[in-house]
PDB file of C-alpha atoms in Angstrom:
ATOM      1  CA  MET A 909     -27.168  -6.672  -1.074  1.00  0.00           C
ATOM      2  CA  ALA A 910     -25.235  -9.327   0.821  1.00  0.00           C
ATOM      3  CA  THR A 911     -22.835 -10.430  -1.894  1.00  0.00           C
ATOM      4  CA  THR A 912     -20.699  -8.670  -4.428  1.00  0.00           C
ATOM      5  CA  LEU A 913     -22.607  -7.812  -7.590  1.00  0.00           C
ATOM      6  CA  ARG A 914     -20.511  -8.413 -10.694  1.00  0.00           C
ATOM      7  CA  VAL A 915     -21.315  -5.695 -13.211  1.00  0.00           C
ATOM      8  CA  GLY A 916     -19.936  -5.390 -16.727  1.00  0.00           C
ATOM      9  CA  ALA A 917     -20.025  -2.239 -18.830  1.00  0.00           C
ATOM     10  CA  VAL A 918     -18.672  -0.880 -22.083  1.00  0.00           C
ATOM     11  CA  ASN A 919     -15.798   1.565 -21.898  1.00  0.00           C
ATOM     12  CA  TYR A 920     -17.045   3.973 -24.569  1.00  0.00           C
ATOM     13  CA  LEU A 921     -17.571   7.711 -24.183  1.00  0.00           C
ATOM     14  CA  ASN A 922     -21.344   7.249 -24.227  1.00  0.00           C
ATOM     15  CA  THR A 923     -21.281   4.896 -21.228  1.00  0.00           C
ATOM     16  CA  LYS A 924     -19.206   7.143 -18.969  1.00  0.00           C
ATOM     17  CA  PRO A 925     -22.204   8.985 -17.444  1.00  0.00           C
ATOM     18  CA  LEU A 926     -23.703   5.655 -16.348  1.00  0.00           C
ATOM     19  CA  VAL A 927     -20.590   4.183 -14.739  1.00  0.00           C
ATOM     20  CA  GLU A 928     -18.581   7.249 -13.658  1.00  0.00           C
ATOM     21  CA  ARG A 929     -19.793   7.104 -10.037  1.00  0.00           C
ATOM     22  CA  LEU A 930     -21.499   3.710  -9.941  1.00  0.00           C
ATOM     23  CA  PRO A 931     -18.970   2.094  -7.543  1.00  0.00           C
ATOM     24  CA  GLU A 932     -19.382   5.080  -5.229  1.00  0.00           C
ATOM     25  CA  PHE A 933     -23.142   4.618  -4.994  1.00  0.00           C
ATOM     26  CA  ALA A 934     -22.929   0.820  -4.738  1.00  0.00           C
ATOM     27  CA  PRO A 935     -19.658  -0.084  -2.972  1.00  0.00           C
ATOM     28  CA  ARG A 936     -20.243  -3.840  -3.279  1.00  0.00           C
ATOM     29  CA  ILE A 937     -20.235  -3.683  -7.047  1.00  0.00           C
ATOM     30  CA  ASP A 938     -17.318  -5.288  -8.870  1.00  0.00           C
ATOM     31  CA  LEU A 939     -17.233  -3.259 -12.095  1.00  0.00           C
ATOM     32  CA  SER A 940     -15.376  -4.523 -15.166  1.00  0.00           C
ATOM     33  CA  PHE A 941     -15.244  -3.409 -18.798  1.00  0.00           C
ATOM     34  CA  ALA A 942     -15.404  -5.198 -22.162  1.00  0.00           C
ATOM     35  CA  LEU A 943     -16.736  -4.732 -25.664  1.00  0.00           C
ATOM     36  CA  PRO A 944     -20.530  -4.996 -26.030  1.00  0.00           C
ATOM     37  CA  SER A 945     -20.458  -8.394 -27.739  1.00  0.00           C
ATOM     38  CA  ARG A 946     -18.091  -9.832 -25.119  1.00  0.00           C
ATOM     39  CA  LEU A 947     -20.238  -8.500 -22.282  1.00  0.00           C
ATOM     40  CA  ALA A 948     -23.186 -10.376 -23.726  1.00  0.00           C
ATOM     41  CA  ASP A 949     -21.151 -13.594 -23.714  1.00  0.00           C
ATOM     42  CA  GLN A 950     -20.010 -12.984 -20.131  1.00  0.00           C
ATOM     43  CA  LEU A 951     -23.590 -12.462 -18.967  1.00  0.00           C
ATOM     44  CA  ALA A 952     -24.771 -15.579 -20.787  1.00  0.00           C
ATOM     45  CA  ARG A 953     -21.997 -17.647 -19.148  1.00  0.00           C
ATOM     46  CA  GLY A 954     -22.784 -16.258 -15.696  1.00  0.00           C
ATOM     47  CA  ASP A 955     -19.410 -14.529 -15.417  1.00  0.00           C
ATOM     48  CA  ILE A 956     -21.215 -11.282 -14.540  1.00  0.00           C
ATOM     49  CA  ASP A 957     -24.591 -10.638 -12.910  1.00  0.00           C
ATOM     50  CA  VAL A 958     -25.547  -7.410 -14.676  1.00  0.00           C
ATOM     51  CA  GLY A 959     -24.288  -6.225 -18.026  1.00  0.00           C
ATOM     52  CA  LEU A 960     -24.728  -3.170 -20.198  1.00  0.00           C
ATOM     53  CA  ILE A 961     -25.353  -5.407 -23.178  1.00  0.00           C
ATOM     54  CA  PRO A 962     -26.617  -4.910 -26.739  1.00  0.00           C
ATOM     55  CA  VAL A 963     -30.402  -4.880 -26.698  1.00  0.00           C
ATOM     56  CA  VAL A 964     -30.568  -7.673 -29.279  1.00  0.00           C
ATOM     57  CA  GLU A 965     -28.714  -9.881 -26.775  1.00  0.00           C
ATOM     58  CA  TYR A 966     -31.321  -8.987 -24.172  1.00  0.00           C
ATOM     59  CA  PHE A 967     -33.916 -10.464 -26.564  1.00  0.00           C
ATOM     60  CA  ARG A 968     -31.770 -13.573 -27.065  1.00  0.00           C
ATOM     61  CA  GLY A 969     -31.002 -14.061 -23.378  1.00  0.00           C
ATOM     62  CA  PRO A 970     -32.501 -16.744 -21.102  1.00  0.00           C
ATOM     63  CA  GLY A 971     -35.149 -14.688 -19.322  1.00  0.00           C
ATOM     64  CA  TYR A 972     -33.139 -11.576 -18.582  1.00  0.00           C
ATOM     65  CA  SER A 973     -34.815  -8.613 -16.915  1.00  0.00           C
ATOM     66  CA  PHE A 974     -33.465  -5.070 -17.090  1.00  0.00           C
ATOM     67  CA  VAL A 975     -32.984  -2.107 -14.792  1.00  0.00           C
ATOM     68  CA  PRO A 976     -35.984   0.102 -15.630  1.00  0.00           C
ATOM     69  CA  GLY A 977     -35.639   3.647 -16.858  1.00  0.00           C
ATOM     70  CA  ILE A 978     -32.014   3.488 -18.068  1.00  0.00           C
ATOM     71  CA  ALA A 979     -30.652   2.816 -21.548  1.00  0.00           C
ATOM     72  CA  ILE A 980     -28.221   3.962 -24.201  1.00  0.00           C
ATOM     73  CA  GLY A 981     -30.403   5.268 -27.005  1.00  0.00           C
ATOM     74  CA  SER A 982     -31.059   8.020 -29.514  1.00  0.00           C
ATOM     75  CA  ARG A 983     -34.036   9.836 -30.999  1.00  0.00           C
ATOM     76  CA  GLY A 984     -32.367  10.613 -34.300  1.00  0.00           C
ATOM     77  CA  PRO A 985     -28.708  10.793 -35.361  1.00  0.00           C
ATOM     78  CA  VAL A 986     -26.474   8.960 -32.898  1.00  0.00           C
ATOM     79  CA  LEU A 987     -23.052   9.855 -34.419  1.00  0.00           C
ATOM     80  CA  SER A 988     -21.409   6.667 -33.126  1.00  0.00           C
ATOM     81  CA  VAL A 989     -23.073   4.004 -35.284  1.00  0.00           C
ATOM     82  CA  THR A 990     -22.185   4.603 -38.925  1.00  0.00           C
ATOM     83  CA  LEU A 991     -22.449   2.575 -42.099  1.00  0.00           C
ATOM     84  CA  PHE A 992     -19.755   3.793 -44.475  1.00  0.00           C
ATOM     85  CA  SER A 993     -20.609   2.802 -48.024  1.00  0.00           C
ATOM     86  CA  ARG A 994     -19.190   3.189 -51.528  1.00  0.00           C
ATOM     87  CA  VAL A 995     -22.705   2.972 -52.983  1.00  0.00           C
ATOM     88  CA  PRO A 996     -26.270   3.939 -51.982  1.00  0.00           C
ATOM     89  CA  TRP A 997     -28.167   1.588 -49.663  1.00  0.00           C
ATOM     90  CA  ALA A 998     -30.076  -0.124 -52.460  1.00  0.00           C
ATOM     91  CA  ASP A 999     -26.854  -1.016 -54.287  1.00  0.00           C
ATOM     92  CA  VAL A1000     -24.991  -2.566 -51.335  1.00  0.00           C
ATOM     93  CA  ARG A1001     -24.062  -6.170 -52.194  1.00  0.00           C
ATOM     94  CA  SER A1002     -21.492  -6.839 -49.459  1.00  0.00           C
ATOM     95  CA  VAL A1003     -21.010  -5.412 -45.997  1.00  0.00           C
ATOM     96  CA  SER A1004     -18.443  -5.817 -43.209  1.00  0.00           C
ATOM     97  CA  LEU A1005     -19.873  -5.648 -39.684  1.00  0.00           C
ATOM     98  CA  ASP A1006     -17.864  -4.523 -36.669  1.00  0.00           C
ATOM     99  CA  GLU A1007     -17.534  -7.578 -34.410  1.00  0.00           C
ATOM    100  CA  GLY A1008     -17.806  -5.327 -31.364  1.00  0.00           C
ATOM    101  CA  SER A1009     -21.454  -4.773 -32.188  1.00  0.00           C
ATOM    102  CA  ARG A1010     -24.484  -7.037 -32.273  1.00  0.00           C
ATOM    103  CA  THR A1011     -27.454  -4.681 -32.001  1.00  0.00           C
ATOM    104  CA  SER A1012     -26.053  -2.353 -34.662  1.00  0.00           C
ATOM    105  CA  ALA A1013     -25.150  -5.325 -36.844  1.00  0.00           C
ATOM    106  CA  ALA A1014     -28.757  -6.532 -36.606  1.00  0.00           C
ATOM    107  CA  LEU A1015     -30.043  -3.008 -37.268  1.00  0.00           C
ATOM    108  CA  THR A1016     -27.872  -2.779 -40.392  1.00  0.00           C
ATOM    109  CA  GLN A1017     -29.305  -6.027 -41.752  1.00  0.00           C
ATOM    110  CA  ILE A1018     -32.867  -4.938 -40.925  1.00  0.00           C
ATOM    111  CA  LEU A1019     -32.434  -1.636 -42.761  1.00  0.00           C
ATOM    112  CA  LEU A1020     -30.837  -3.319 -45.776  1.00  0.00           C
ATOM    113  CA  ARG A1021     -33.412  -6.086 -46.070  1.00  0.00           C
ATOM    114  CA  LYS A1022     -36.643  -4.536 -44.800  1.00  0.00           C
ATOM    115  CA  ARG A1023     -36.257  -0.896 -45.809  1.00  0.00           C
ATOM    116  CA  TYR A1024     -34.131  -1.127 -48.940  1.00  0.00           C
ATOM    117  CA  GLY A1025     -34.924  -4.650 -50.145  1.00  0.00           C
ATOM    118  CA  VAL A1026     -31.369  -5.937 -50.542  1.00  0.00           C
ATOM    119  CA  ARG A1027     -29.687  -8.926 -48.938  1.00  0.00           C
ATOM    120  CA  PRO A1028     -25.925  -8.416 -49.193  1.00  0.00           C
ATOM    121  CA  ARG A1029     -23.137 -10.829 -48.327  1.00  0.00           C
ATOM    122  CA  VAL A1030     -22.128 -10.245 -44.700  1.00  0.00           C
ATOM    123  CA  GLU A1031     -18.553 -10.491 -43.468  1.00  0.00           C
ATOM    124  CA  PRO A1032     -17.195  -9.945 -39.941  1.00  0.00           C
ATOM    125  CA  LEU A1033     -14.791  -7.084 -39.312  1.00  0.00           C
ATOM    126  CA  PRO A1034     -12.450  -8.154 -36.487  1.00  0.00           C
ATOM    127  CA  ILE A1035     -12.384  -5.670 -33.632  1.00  0.00           C
ATOM    128  CA  ASP A1036      -8.788  -4.596 -34.130  1.00  0.00           C
ATOM    129  CA  ALA A1037      -8.727  -4.816 -37.925  1.00  0.00           C
ATOM    130  CA  PRO A1038      -8.370  -1.579 -39.939  1.00  0.00           C
ATOM    131  CA  ALA A1039     -11.420  -0.558 -41.949  1.00  0.00           C
ATOM    132  CA  ASP A1040      -9.584   1.368 -44.646  1.00  0.00           C
ATOM    133  CA  ASP A1041      -8.516  -1.532 -46.874  1.00  0.00           C
ATOM    134  CA  LEU A1042     -11.732  -3.560 -47.075  1.00  0.00           C
ATOM    135  CA  THR A1043     -13.133  -4.672 -50.400  1.00  0.00           C
ATOM    136  CA  THR A1044     -16.801  -4.847 -49.345  1.00  0.00           C
ATOM    137  CA  ASP A1045     -19.252  -2.212 -50.566  1.00  0.00           C
ATOM    138  CA  ALA A1046     -19.961  -1.054 -47.026  1.00  0.00           C
ATOM    139  CA  VAL A1047     -18.607  -1.305 -43.494  1.00  0.00           C
ATOM    140  CA  LEU A1048     -20.360  -0.771 -40.145  1.00  0.00           C
ATOM    141  CA  LEU A1049     -18.384   0.887 -37.359  1.00  0.00           C
ATOM    142  CA  ILE A1050     -19.637   1.597 -33.833  1.00  0.00           C
ATOM    143  CA  GLY A1051     -18.664   3.469 -30.684  1.00  0.00           C
ATOM    144  CA  ASP A1052     -15.628   5.697 -30.335  1.00  0.00           C
ATOM    145  CA  ARG A1053     -14.101   4.038 -33.405  1.00  0.00           C
ATOM    146  CA  ALA A1054     -17.001   5.256 -35.539  1.00  0.00           C
ATOM    147  CA  MET A1055     -16.746   8.786 -34.142  1.00  0.00           C
ATOM    148  CA  ARG A1056     -13.068   9.036 -35.152  1.00  0.00           C
ATOM    149  CA  ALA A1057     -13.362   7.334 -38.543  1.00  0.00           C
ATOM    150  CA  CYS A1058     -13.318   9.263 -41.818  1.00  0.00           C
ATOM    151  CA  LEU A1059     -12.845   6.546 -44.478  1.00  0.00           C
ATOM    152  CA  PRO A1060     -12.564   8.866 -47.500  1.00  0.00           C
ATOM    153  CA  GLY A1061     -12.722   5.865 -49.847  1.00  0.00           C
ATOM    154  CA  TYR A1062     -16.381   5.471 -48.956  1.00  0.00           C
ATOM    155  CA  ARG A1063     -18.635   8.079 -50.560  1.00  0.00           C
ATOM    156  CA  PHE A1064     -21.542   7.707 -48.142  1.00  0.00           C
ATOM    157  CA  ALA A1065     -21.672   7.775 -44.335  1.00  0.00           C
ATOM    158  CA  TYR A1066     -25.080   6.730 -43.051  1.00  0.00           C
ATOM    159  CA  ASP A1067     -26.010   7.404 -39.412  1.00  0.00           C
ATOM    160  CA  LEU A1068     -28.073   4.391 -38.340  1.00  0.00           C
ATOM    161  CA  GLY A1069     -29.851   6.292 -35.562  1.00  0.00           C
ATOM    162  CA  ALA A1070     -31.098   8.791 -38.132  1.00  0.00           C
ATOM    163  CA  GLU A1071     -32.038   6.024 -40.575  1.00  0.00           C
ATOM    164  CA  TRP A1072     -34.116   4.244 -37.913  1.00  0.00           C
ATOM    165  CA  ALA A1073     -35.874   7.426 -36.731  1.00  0.00           C
ATOM    166  CA  ASP A1074     -36.663   8.532 -40.302  1.00  0.00           C
ATOM    167  CA  TRP A1075     -38.093   5.116 -41.120  1.00  0.00           C
ATOM    168  CA  THR A1076     -40.071   4.288 -37.972  1.00  0.00           C
ATOM    169  CA  GLY A1077     -40.555   7.619 -36.203  1.00  0.00           C
ATOM    170  CA  LEU A1078     -39.350   5.940 -33.007  1.00  0.00           C
ATOM    171  CA  PRO A1079     -36.266   6.201 -30.765  1.00  0.00           C
ATOM    172  CA  PHE A1080     -33.709   3.422 -30.958  1.00  0.00           C
ATOM    173  CA  VAL A1081     -32.306   1.629 -27.914  1.00  0.00           C
ATOM    174  CA  TYR A1082     -28.793   0.230 -28.344  1.00  0.00           C
ATOM    175  CA  ALA A1083     -28.040  -1.142 -24.892  1.00  0.00           C
ATOM    176  CA  LEU A1084     -29.487  -1.533 -21.402  1.00  0.00           C
ATOM    177  CA  TRP A1085     -28.544  -2.917 -18.016  1.00  0.00           C
ATOM    178  CA  ALA A1086     -29.611  -6.574 -18.352  1.00  0.00           C
ATOM    179  CA  VAL A1087     -29.941  -8.696 -15.218  1.00  0.00           C
ATOM    180  CA  ARG A1088     -29.521 -12.475 -15.086  1.00  0.00           C
ATOM    181  CA  PRO A1089     -32.497 -14.440 -13.730  1.00  0.00           C
ATOM    182  CA  GLY A1090     -32.309 -14.910  -9.977  1.00  0.00           C
ATOM    183  CA  VAL A1091     -29.913 -12.042  -9.313  1.00  0.00           C
ATOM    184  CA  ASP A1092     -30.769  -9.787  -6.373  1.00  0.00           C
ATOM    185  CA  LEU A1093     -29.872  -6.188  -7.145  1.00  0.00           C
ATOM    186  CA  GLY A1094     -30.539  -5.099  -3.583  1.00  0.00           C
ATOM    187  CA  ASP A1095     -29.671  -1.460  -3.007  1.00  0.00           C
ATOM    188  CA  ALA A1096     -27.760  -1.438  -6.294  1.00  0.00           C
ATOM    189  CA  GLY A1097     -31.057  -0.965  -8.099  1.00  0.00           C
ATOM    190  CA  ALA A1098     -31.273   2.587  -6.790  1.00  0.00           C
ATOM    191  CA  ALA A1099     -27.530   3.030  -7.262  1.00  0.00           C
ATOM    192  CA  PHE A1100     -27.807   2.599 -11.034  1.00  0.00           C
ATOM    193  CA  HIS A1101     -30.225   5.521 -11.116  1.00  0.00           C
ATOM    194  CA  ALA A1102     -28.193   7.680  -8.750  1.00  0.00           C
ATOM    195  CA  ALA A1103     -25.062   7.046 -10.833  1.00  0.00           C
ATOM    196  CA  LYS A1104     -26.902   7.997 -14.015  1.00  0.00           C
ATOM    197  CA  GLU A1105     -28.108  11.317 -12.601  1.00  0.00           C
ATOM    198  CA  ALA A1106     -24.684  12.154 -11.148  1.00  0.00           C
ATOM    199  CA  GLY A1107     -22.971  11.181 -14.387  1.00  0.00           C
ATOM    200  CA  LEU A1108     -25.223  13.330 -16.534  1.00  0.00           C
ATOM    201  CA  ALA A1109     -24.668  16.265 -14.187  1.00  0.00           C
ATOM    202  CA  ALA A1110     -20.931  15.798 -14.787  1.00  0.00           C
ATOM    203  CA  ALA A1111     -21.173  15.409 -18.583  1.00  0.00           C
ATOM    204  CA  GLY A1112     -19.127  18.557 -19.203  1.00  0.00           C
ATOM    205  CA  ALA A1113     -16.288  17.371 -16.969  1.00  0.00           C
ATOM    206  CA  ILE A1114     -16.368  13.900 -18.527  1.00  0.00           C
ATOM    207  CA  ALA A1115     -16.212  15.398 -22.018  1.00  0.00           C
ATOM    208  CA  GLN A1116     -13.306  17.672 -21.085  1.00  0.00           C
ATOM    209  CA  ARG A1117     -11.355  14.760 -19.606  1.00  0.00           C
ATOM    210  CA  GLU A1118     -12.020  12.181 -22.339  1.00  0.00           C
ATOM    211  CA  ALA A1119     -11.818  14.322 -25.480  1.00  0.00           C
ATOM    212  CA  ALA A1120      -8.036  14.435 -25.878  1.00  0.00           C
ATOM    213  CA  GLY A1121      -7.672  10.668 -25.591  1.00  0.00           C
ATOM    214  CA  LEU A1122     -10.305  10.193 -28.269  1.00  0.00           C
ATOM    215  CA  GLY A1123      -8.854  12.828 -30.557  1.00  0.00           C
ATOM    216  CA  LEU A1124     -12.134  14.741 -30.473  1.00  0.00           C
ATOM    217  CA  ASP A1125     -13.188  18.285 -29.628  1.00  0.00           C
ATOM    218  CA  PRO A1126     -14.366  18.683 -25.992  1.00  0.00           C
ATOM    219  CA  GLY A1127     -17.367  20.749 -27.055  1.00  0.00           C
ATOM    220  CA  PHE A1128     -18.408  18.061 -29.503  1.00  0.00           C
ATOM    221  CA  CYS A1129     -18.083  15.396 -26.811  1.00  0.00           C
ATOM    222  CA  ARG A1130     -20.239  17.427 -24.427  1.00  0.00           C
ATOM    223  CA  ARG A1131     -22.988  17.927 -27.021  1.00  0.00           C
ATOM    224  CA  TYR A1132     -22.808  14.210 -27.811  1.00  0.00           C
ATOM    225  CA  LEU A1133     -23.363  13.247 -24.172  1.00  0.00           C
ATOM    226  CA  GLU A1134     -25.951  15.909 -23.377  1.00  0.00           C
ATOM    227  CA  THR A1135     -28.056  16.139 -26.523  1.00  0.00           C
ATOM    228  CA  VAL A1136     -27.363  13.157 -28.812  1.00  0.00           C
ATOM    229  CA  ILE A1137     -27.311  10.117 -26.538  1.00  0.00           C
ATOM    230  CA  ARG A1138     -30.542   9.552 -24.598  1.00  0.00           C
ATOM    231  CA  TYR A1139     -30.170   7.751 -21.294  1.00  0.00           C
ATOM    232  CA  ASP A1140     -33.862   7.417 -20.420  1.00  0.00           C
ATOM    233  CA  LEU A1141     -35.944   4.344 -21.136  1.00  0.00           C
ATOM    234  CA  GLY A1142     -39.507   5.636 -21.328  1.00  0.00           C
ATOM    235  CA  PRO A1143     -42.639   4.609 -23.255  1.00  0.00           C
ATOM    236  CA  ARG A1144     -41.297   5.844 -26.617  1.00  0.00           C
ATOM    237  CA  GLU A1145     -38.027   3.979 -26.166  1.00  0.00           C
ATOM    238  CA  LEU A1146     -39.890   0.814 -25.159  1.00  0.00           C
ATOM    239  CA  ALA A1147     -42.020   1.152 -28.308  1.00  0.00           C
ATOM    240  CA  GLY A1148     -38.823   1.428 -30.342  1.00  0.00           C
ATOM    241  CA  MET A1149     -37.484  -1.689 -28.634  1.00  0.00           C
ATOM    242  CA  ALA A1150     -40.663  -3.606 -29.429  1.00  0.00           C
ATOM    243  CA  LYS A1151     -40.527  -2.548 -33.096  1.00  0.00           C
ATOM    244  CA  PHE A1152     -36.870  -3.559 -33.345  1.00  0.00           C
ATOM    245  CA  HIS A1153     -37.641  -6.915 -31.737  1.00  0.00           C
ATOM    246  CA  ASP A1154     -40.469  -7.625 -34.174  1.00  0.00           C
ATOM    247  CA  LEU A1155     -38.275  -6.852 -37.183  1.00  0.00           C
ATOM    248  CA  ALA A1156     -35.308  -8.817 -35.816  1.00  0.00           C
ATOM    249  CA  ALA A1157     -37.559 -11.803 -35.126  1.00  0.00           C
ATOM    250  CA  GLU A1158     -38.937 -11.682 -38.690  1.00  0.00           C
ATOM    251  CA  LEU A1159     -35.383 -12.041 -40.010  1.00  0.00           C
ATOM    252  CA  GLY A1160     -34.362 -14.729 -37.527  1.00  0.00           C
ATOM    253  CA  LEU A1161     -32.047 -12.357 -35.678  1.00  0.00           C
ATOM    254  CA  ALA A1162     -33.979 -12.680 -32.394  1.00  0.00           C
ATOM    255  CA  PRO A1163     -36.381 -15.284 -30.972  1.00  0.00           C
ATOM    256  CA  LYS A1164     -40.038 -14.831 -31.791  1.00  0.00           C
ATOM    257  CA  GLY A1165     -42.676 -14.493 -29.101  1.00  0.00           C
ATOM    258  CA  ALA A1166     -40.692 -12.679 -26.417  1.00  0.00           C
ATOM    259  CA  THR A1167     -42.300  -9.470 -25.243  1.00  0.00           C
ATOM    260  CA  GLY A1168     -38.978  -7.665 -25.206  1.00  0.00           C
ATOM    261  CA  VAL A1169     -39.956  -5.875 -21.982  1.00  0.00           C
ATOM    262  CA  ARG A1170     -39.173  -7.534 -18.668  1.00  0.00           C
ATOM    263  CA  GLN A1171     -38.271  -4.911 -16.104  1.00  0.00           C
ATOM    264  CA  HIS A1172     -36.440  -6.076 -13.012  1.00  0.00           C
ATOM    265  CA  ARG A1173     -38.779  -6.890 -10.132  1.00  0.00           C
ATOM    266  CA  PRO A1174     -37.207  -7.707  -6.777  1.00  0.00           C
ATOM    267  CA  ASP A1175     -40.270  -9.756  -5.783  1.00  0.00           C
ATOM    268  CA  LEU A1176     -39.425 -12.219  -8.567  1.00  0.00           C
ATOM    269  CA  VAL A1177     -35.806 -12.678  -7.543  1.00  0.00           C
ATOM    270  CA  GLU A1178     -34.694 -16.129  -6.519  1.00  0.00           C
ATOM    271  CA  SER A1179     -31.853 -16.781  -4.107  1.00  0.00           C
ATOM    272  CA  ARG A1180     -28.518 -17.778  -5.656  1.00  0.00           C
TER     273      ARG A1180
END
């Protein structure tokens, strides 16, 4: 890799194992952090070369590929993507969606419309706005914010990872390392995998270090990293991605016709 590779990631607990040692394995990486939705915008503008972006933005992107074998996903409850609701799913008439999310926002709308047959009014929830005083029937929170939230005014707390798995029988992929067309990963391609393995081996240390700042129990954080979040992107995860893409495309939330699977191939890289 002859030039610096600009890489953007999310600074949530669940991303720590992927980025903890990434600069060590790929010294020419310039690593920066932003919210998932902002990373997607940065990648689309060409401000970064690789981004850990919401998977729905991968579908929307202009010919992105992705680093194979690595994702942020779940095979059931995910604990960090929660729809808090005053009423059952079928009675939701208005919902606030965390602006930090795009994949989870699309997943919420898919579940409401395709599984429960309702089409509620959708409102944005600004990233820094409190969720306690909303007047909508439901509110979607993601990431560390969702893990800390209680929202006692909302009777129901639906885990969207569990909802998806119960409905489809498939894993759900929330984010992946998307690569802009023409970008040469060089030796960084292997570095992403080495960083992932090293990060997962250090999950206990990461949990111990991060728990206090998040106001969470270290043991809970360790179980979250080691048994809840799935960092592999195998055939089952790819099938879940394809199912999500089909449903999102039906609702106009993603372009139709894309395969949804375009793994990075160095032989297709153009010079930049």
